[in-house]
Short mmCIF file of C-alpha atoms in Angstrom, two decimals:
data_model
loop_
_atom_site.label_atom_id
_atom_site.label_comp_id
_atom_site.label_asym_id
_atom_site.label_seq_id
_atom_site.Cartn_x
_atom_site.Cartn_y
_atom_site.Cartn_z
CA UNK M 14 -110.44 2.36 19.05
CA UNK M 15 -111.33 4.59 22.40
CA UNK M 16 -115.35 4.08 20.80
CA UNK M 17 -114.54 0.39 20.92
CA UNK M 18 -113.46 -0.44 24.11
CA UNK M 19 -115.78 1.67 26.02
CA UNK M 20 -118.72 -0.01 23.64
CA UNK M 21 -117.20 -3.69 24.97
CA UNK M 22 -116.74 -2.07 28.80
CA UNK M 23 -120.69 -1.00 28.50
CA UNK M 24 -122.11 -4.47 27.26
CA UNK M 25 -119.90 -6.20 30.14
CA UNK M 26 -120.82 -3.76 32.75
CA UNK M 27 -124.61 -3.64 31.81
CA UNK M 28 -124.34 -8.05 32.28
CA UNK M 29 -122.73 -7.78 35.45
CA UNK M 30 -125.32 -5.18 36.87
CA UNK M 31 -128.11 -8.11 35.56
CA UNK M 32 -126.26 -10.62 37.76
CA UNK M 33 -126.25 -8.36 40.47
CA UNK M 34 -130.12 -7.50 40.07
CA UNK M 35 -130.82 -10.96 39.62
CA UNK M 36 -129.13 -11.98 42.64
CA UNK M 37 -130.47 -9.20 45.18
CA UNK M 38 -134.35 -9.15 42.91
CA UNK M 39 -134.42 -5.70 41.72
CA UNK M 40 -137.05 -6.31 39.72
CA UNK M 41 -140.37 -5.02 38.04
CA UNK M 42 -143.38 -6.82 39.15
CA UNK M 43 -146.52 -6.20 36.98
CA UNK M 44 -149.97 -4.66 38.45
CA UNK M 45 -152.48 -3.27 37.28
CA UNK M 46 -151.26 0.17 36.28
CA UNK M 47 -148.46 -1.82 34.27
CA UNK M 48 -147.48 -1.94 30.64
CA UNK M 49 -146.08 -5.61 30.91
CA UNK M 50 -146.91 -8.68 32.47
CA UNK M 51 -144.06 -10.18 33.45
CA UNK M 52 -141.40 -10.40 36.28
CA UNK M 53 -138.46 -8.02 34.52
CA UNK M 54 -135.16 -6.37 35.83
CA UNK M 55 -135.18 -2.77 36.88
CA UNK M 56 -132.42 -0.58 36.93
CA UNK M 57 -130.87 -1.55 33.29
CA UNK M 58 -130.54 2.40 32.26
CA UNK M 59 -127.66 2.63 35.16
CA UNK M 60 -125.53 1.89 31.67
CA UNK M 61 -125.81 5.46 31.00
CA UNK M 62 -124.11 6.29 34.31
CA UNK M 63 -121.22 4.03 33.38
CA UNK M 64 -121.06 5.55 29.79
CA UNK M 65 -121.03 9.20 31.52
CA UNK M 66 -118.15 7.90 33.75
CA UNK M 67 -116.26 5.92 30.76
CA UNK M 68 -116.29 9.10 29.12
CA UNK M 69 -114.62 10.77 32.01
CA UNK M 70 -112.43 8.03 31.96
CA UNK M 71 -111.35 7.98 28.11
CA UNK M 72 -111.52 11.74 27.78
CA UNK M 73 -111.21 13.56 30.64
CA UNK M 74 -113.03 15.06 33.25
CA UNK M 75 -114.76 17.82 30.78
CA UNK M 76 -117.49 18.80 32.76
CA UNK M 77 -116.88 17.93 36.33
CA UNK M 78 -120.25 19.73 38.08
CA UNK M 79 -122.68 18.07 35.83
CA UNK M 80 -120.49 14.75 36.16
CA UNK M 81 -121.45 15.39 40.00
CA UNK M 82 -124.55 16.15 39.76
CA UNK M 83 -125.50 13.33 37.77
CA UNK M 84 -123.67 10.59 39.80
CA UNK M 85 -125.44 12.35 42.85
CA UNK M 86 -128.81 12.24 40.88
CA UNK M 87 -128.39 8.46 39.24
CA UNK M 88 -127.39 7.37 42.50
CA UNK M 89 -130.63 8.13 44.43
CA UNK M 90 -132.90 7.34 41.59
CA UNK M 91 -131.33 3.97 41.85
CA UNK M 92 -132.09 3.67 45.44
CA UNK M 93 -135.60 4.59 44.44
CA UNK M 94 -135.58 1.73 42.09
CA UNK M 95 -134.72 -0.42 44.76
CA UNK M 96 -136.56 0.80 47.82
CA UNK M 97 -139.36 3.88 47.19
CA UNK M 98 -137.80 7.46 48.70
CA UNK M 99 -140.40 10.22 49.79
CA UNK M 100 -141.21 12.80 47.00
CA UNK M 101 -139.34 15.47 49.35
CA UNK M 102 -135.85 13.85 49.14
CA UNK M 103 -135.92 12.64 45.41
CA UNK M 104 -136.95 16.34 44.77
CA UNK M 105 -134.48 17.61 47.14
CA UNK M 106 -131.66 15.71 45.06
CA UNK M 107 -132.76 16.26 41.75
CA UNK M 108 -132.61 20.20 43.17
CA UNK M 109 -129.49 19.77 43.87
CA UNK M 110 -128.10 18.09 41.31
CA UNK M 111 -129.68 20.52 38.82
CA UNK M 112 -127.69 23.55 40.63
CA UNK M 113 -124.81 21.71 40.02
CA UNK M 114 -125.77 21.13 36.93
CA UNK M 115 -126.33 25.42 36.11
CA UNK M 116 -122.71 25.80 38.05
CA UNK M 117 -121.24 24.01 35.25
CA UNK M 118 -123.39 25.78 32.77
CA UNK M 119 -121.72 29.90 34.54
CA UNK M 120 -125.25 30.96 35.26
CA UNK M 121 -125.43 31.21 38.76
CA UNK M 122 -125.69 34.66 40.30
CA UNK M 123 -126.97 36.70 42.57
CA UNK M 124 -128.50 39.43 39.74
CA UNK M 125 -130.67 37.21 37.55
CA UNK M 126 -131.74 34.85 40.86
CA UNK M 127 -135.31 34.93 39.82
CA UNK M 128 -134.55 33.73 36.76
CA UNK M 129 -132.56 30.92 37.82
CA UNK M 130 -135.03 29.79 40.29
CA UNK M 131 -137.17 28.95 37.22
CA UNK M 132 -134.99 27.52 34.87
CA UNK M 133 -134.42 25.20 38.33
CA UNK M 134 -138.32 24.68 38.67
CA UNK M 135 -138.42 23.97 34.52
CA UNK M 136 -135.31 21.54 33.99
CA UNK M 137 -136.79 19.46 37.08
CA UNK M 138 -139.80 19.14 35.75
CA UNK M 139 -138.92 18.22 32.35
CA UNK M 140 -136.47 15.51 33.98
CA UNK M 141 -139.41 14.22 36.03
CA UNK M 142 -141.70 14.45 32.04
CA UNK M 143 -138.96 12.11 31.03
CA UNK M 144 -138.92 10.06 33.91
CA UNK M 145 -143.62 9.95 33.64
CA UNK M 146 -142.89 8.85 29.74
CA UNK M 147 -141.00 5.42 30.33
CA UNK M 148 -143.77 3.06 30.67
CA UNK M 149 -143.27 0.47 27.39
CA UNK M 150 -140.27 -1.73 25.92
CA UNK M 151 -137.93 0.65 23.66
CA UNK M 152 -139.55 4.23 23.88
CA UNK M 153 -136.69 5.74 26.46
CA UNK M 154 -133.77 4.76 24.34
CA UNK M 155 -135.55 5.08 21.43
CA UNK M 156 -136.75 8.24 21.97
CA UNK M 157 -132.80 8.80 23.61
CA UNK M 158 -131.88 8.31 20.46
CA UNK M 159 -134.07 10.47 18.20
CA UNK M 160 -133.07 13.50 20.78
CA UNK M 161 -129.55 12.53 20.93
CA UNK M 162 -129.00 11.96 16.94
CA UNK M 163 -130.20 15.81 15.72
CA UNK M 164 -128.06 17.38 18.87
CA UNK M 165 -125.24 15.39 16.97
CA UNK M 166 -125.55 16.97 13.99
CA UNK M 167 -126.18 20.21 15.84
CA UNK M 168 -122.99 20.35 17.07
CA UNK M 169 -121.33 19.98 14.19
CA UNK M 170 -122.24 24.17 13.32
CA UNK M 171 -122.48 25.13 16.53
CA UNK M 172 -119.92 23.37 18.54
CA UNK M 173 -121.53 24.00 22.28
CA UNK M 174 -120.55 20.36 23.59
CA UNK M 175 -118.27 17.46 23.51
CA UNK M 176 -119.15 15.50 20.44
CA UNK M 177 -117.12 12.44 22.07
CA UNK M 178 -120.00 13.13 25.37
CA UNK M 179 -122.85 12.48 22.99
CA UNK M 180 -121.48 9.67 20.83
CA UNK M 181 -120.06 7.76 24.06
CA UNK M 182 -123.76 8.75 25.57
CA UNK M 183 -125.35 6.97 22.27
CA UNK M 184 -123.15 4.33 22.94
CA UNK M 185 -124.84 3.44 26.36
CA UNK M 186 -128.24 4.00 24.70
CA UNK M 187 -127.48 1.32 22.22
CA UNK M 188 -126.15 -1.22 24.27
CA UNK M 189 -129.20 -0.52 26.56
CA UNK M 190 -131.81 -0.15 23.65
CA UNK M 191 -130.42 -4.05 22.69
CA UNK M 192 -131.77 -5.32 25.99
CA UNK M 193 -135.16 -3.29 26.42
CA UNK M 194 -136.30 -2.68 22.35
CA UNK M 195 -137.66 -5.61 22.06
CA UNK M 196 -141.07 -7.54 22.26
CA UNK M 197 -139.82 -9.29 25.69
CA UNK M 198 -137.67 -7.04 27.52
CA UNK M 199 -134.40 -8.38 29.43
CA UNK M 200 -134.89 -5.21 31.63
CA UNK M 201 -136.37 -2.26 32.02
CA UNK M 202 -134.64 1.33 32.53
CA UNK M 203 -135.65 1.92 35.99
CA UNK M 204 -135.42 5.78 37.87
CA UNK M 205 -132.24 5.61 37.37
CA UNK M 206 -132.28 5.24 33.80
CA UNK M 207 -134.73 7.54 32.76
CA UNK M 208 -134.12 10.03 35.10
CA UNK M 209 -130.12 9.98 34.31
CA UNK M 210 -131.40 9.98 30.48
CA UNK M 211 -133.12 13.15 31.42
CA UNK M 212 -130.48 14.88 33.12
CA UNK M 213 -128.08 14.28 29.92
CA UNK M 214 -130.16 15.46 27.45
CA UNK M 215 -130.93 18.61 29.43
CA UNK M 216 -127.70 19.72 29.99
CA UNK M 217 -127.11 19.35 26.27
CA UNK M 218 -129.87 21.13 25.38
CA UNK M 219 -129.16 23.67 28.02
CA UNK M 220 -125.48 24.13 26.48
CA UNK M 221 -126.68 24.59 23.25
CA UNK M 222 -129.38 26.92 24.06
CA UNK M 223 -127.29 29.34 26.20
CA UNK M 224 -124.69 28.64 22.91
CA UNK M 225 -127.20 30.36 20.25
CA UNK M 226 -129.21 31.90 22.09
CA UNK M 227 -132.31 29.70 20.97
CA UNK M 228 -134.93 28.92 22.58
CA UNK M 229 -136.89 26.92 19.94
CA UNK M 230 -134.48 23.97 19.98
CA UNK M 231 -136.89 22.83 23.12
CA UNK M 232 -138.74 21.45 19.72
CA UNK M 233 -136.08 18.21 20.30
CA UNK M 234 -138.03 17.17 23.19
CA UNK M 235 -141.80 18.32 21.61
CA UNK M 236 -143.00 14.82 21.17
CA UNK M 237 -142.69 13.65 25.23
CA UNK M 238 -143.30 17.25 25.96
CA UNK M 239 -147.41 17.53 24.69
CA UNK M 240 -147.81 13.88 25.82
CA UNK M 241 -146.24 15.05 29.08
CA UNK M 242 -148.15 17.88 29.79
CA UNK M 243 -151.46 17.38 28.31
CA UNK M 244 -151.47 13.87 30.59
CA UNK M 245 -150.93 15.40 33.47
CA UNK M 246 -153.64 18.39 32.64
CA UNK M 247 -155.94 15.21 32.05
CA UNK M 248 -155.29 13.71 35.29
CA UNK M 249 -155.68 17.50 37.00
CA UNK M 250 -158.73 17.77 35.23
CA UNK M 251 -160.07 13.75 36.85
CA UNK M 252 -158.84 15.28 40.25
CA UNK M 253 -156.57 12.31 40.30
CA UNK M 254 -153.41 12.38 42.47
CA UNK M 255 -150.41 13.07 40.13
CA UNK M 256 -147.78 11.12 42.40
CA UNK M 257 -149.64 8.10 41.39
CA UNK M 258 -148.91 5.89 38.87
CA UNK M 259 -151.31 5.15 36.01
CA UNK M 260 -151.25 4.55 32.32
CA UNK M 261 -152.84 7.11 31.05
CA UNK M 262 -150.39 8.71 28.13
CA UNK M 263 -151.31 8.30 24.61
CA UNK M 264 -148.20 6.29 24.17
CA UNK M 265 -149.47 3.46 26.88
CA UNK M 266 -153.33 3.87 25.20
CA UNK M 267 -151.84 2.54 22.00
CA UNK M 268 -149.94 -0.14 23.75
CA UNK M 269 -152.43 -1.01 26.20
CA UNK M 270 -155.99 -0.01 25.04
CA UNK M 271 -154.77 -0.46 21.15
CA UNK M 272 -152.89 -3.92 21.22
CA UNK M 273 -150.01 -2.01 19.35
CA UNK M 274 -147.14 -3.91 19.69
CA UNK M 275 -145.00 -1.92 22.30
CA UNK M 276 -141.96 -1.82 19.64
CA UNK M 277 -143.89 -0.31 17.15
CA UNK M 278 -145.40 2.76 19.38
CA UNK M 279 -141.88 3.42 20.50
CA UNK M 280 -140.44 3.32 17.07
CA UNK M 281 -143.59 5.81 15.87
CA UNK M 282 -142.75 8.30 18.72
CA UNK M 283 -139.04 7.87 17.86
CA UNK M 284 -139.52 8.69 13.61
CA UNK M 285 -141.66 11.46 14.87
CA UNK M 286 -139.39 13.46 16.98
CA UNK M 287 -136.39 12.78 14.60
CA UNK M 288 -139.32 13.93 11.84
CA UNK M 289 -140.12 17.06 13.55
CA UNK M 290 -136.24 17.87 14.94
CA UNK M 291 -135.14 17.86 11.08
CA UNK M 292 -137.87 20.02 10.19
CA UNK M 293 -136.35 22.44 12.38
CA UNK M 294 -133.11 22.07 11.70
CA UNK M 295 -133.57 21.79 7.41
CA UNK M 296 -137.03 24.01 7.26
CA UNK M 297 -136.30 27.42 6.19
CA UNK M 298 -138.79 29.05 8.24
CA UNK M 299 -138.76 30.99 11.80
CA UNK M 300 -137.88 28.35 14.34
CA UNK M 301 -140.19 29.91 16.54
CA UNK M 302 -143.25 29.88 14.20
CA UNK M 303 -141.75 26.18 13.60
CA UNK M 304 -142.22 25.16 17.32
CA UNK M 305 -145.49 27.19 17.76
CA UNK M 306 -146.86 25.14 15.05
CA UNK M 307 -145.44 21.70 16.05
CA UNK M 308 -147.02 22.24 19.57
CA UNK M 309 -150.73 23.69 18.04
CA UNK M 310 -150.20 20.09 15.30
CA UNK M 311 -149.47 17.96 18.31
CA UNK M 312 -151.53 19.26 20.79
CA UNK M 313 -154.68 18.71 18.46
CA UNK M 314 -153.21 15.26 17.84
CA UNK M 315 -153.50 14.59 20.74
CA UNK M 316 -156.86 15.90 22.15
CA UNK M 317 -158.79 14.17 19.42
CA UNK M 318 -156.99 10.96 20.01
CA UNK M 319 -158.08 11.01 23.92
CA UNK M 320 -161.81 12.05 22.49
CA UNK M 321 -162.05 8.75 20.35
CA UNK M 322 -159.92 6.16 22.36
CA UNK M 323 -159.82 7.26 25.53
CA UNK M 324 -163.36 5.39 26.75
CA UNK M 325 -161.49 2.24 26.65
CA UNK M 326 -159.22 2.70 28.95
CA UNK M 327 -162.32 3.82 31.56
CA UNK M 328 -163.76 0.60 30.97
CA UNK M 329 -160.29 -1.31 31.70
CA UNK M 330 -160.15 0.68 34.91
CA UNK M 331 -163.98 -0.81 35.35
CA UNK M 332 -163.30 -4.39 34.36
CA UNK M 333 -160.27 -4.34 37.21
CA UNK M 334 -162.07 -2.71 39.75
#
């Protein structure tokens, strides 16, 4: 019944934030370095905000520090959405928020400082990965989805989080996934969406990592992680400047390049990581061998799909210029 209600209080929230976007024009206005082309609402992932806060609500305040920190984190990536912030504060926040964040995890201190410093320097930049990854309708709560669903199951042998967290977290993603997975997108995620995505998914990967003691579950996050990191190699590599926006993952090649229906990449990225999370979770094999192999598999995926398709997205850059 608690699932209910807080399902109903998400779908009415999430309409009331579109009437207030609509009225004050957050919106998304398509250029050139865009995935869509037209006019769309920003700021639709503050859902998962509300669902983090329902859950406080309904269940109690279980984890108060990372409850802070990602109010305090949501917040400004909103106000990003809205109006653009220097690099230095957003990074200065999402700092922040991440030590609150490690508070709630017991890991601060003094001893192991270097050590902390970067986990810091790692957990922000796989937040800001997520963040670089939401450029098409569907692939953040899809792919919120696909990393939420095998944590789920996780937990039910090793018990390192709140299973009401995750399934009230889902929740949010599915009421949000119902306005953005689609061919023509109600809204799209925004900062805060992604970025709050990111922050959730890290501390429950963080809990169950410091639970068993294993590493190799970073494999729930492979899929964005090679695209991730090999892009921004790429750009290094062009000398471009990596605070600038472009549409250069394979994900928006497909899309964009490709003509593949923006649904369909997300859904492929989504069956992938759920393909390659079960494989470590059912596979009776060394999950670090496992993750070695996923990132070798992926990487090469990925290199020879740049070598054959990439051209076309220089001469799109050409035909604009």
């Amino acid at each position: 019944m608690f699932y209910a209600i807080i399902f109903i209080l998400l779908v009415l929230l999430e309409l009331a934030y579109f009437r207030i976007a609509g009225r004050f024009n957050i919106t998304d206005r398509p250029n050139m370095r865009s995935s869509h082309s037209r006019v769309t609402l920003r700021g639709g992932g503050i859902v998962f905000l509300f669902g983090a806060w329902l859950y406080a609500a309904f269940f109690g305040l279980t984890y108060p520090w990372f409850l802070l920190g990602l109010t305090l984190i949501g917040s400004v990536s909103f106000a990003d959405d809205i109006h653009s912030l220097p690099d230095s504060v957003r990074l200065a926040v999402q700092f922040l928020a991440m030590g609150l964040m490690f508070y709630q995890f017991g890991i601060l201190n003094w001893n192991d400082w270097w050590i902390v410093i970067i986990a810091l320097i790692i957990c922000v930049g796989i937040t800001n990965a997520y963040n670089f990854m939401d450029g098409i309708n569907g692939i953040t709560g899809g792919y919120s989805l696909a990393v939420l669903l095998p944590l789920m199951y996780t937990d039910h042998t090793a018990d390192f989080i709140s299973m009401p967290f995750l399934t009230v977290t889902g929740l949010s993603v599915m009421v949000f996934c119902f306005f953005n997975f689609r061919r023509r997108a109600i809204c799209f995620a925004g900062d805060v969406g992604s970025i709050s995505m990111a922050f959730i998914v890290v501390f429950a990967l963080g809990l169950l990592i410091l639970k068993t003691g294993d590493f190799s579950y970073i494999a729930f996050l492979a899929v964005y992680g090679v695209d991730a990191v090999l892009t921004i190699i790429h750009r290094i590599m062009l000398h471009e400047n990596l605070g600038e926006a472009h549409r250069k993952h394979a994900y928006q090649l497909l899309a964009n390049e490709l003509g593949i229906p923006h649904v369909a990449v997300a859904s492929i990225y989504m069956a992938l990581q759920i393909a390659i999370s079960a494989g470590l979770i059912f596979i009776p094999v060394n999950h670090y061998i496992y993750l070695g192999a996923v990132i070798v598999l992926l990487s090469a995926a990925y290199i020879m799909f740049m070598r054959k398709f990439y051209h076309l997205h220089e001469e799109y850059l050409k035909s604009e210029s």
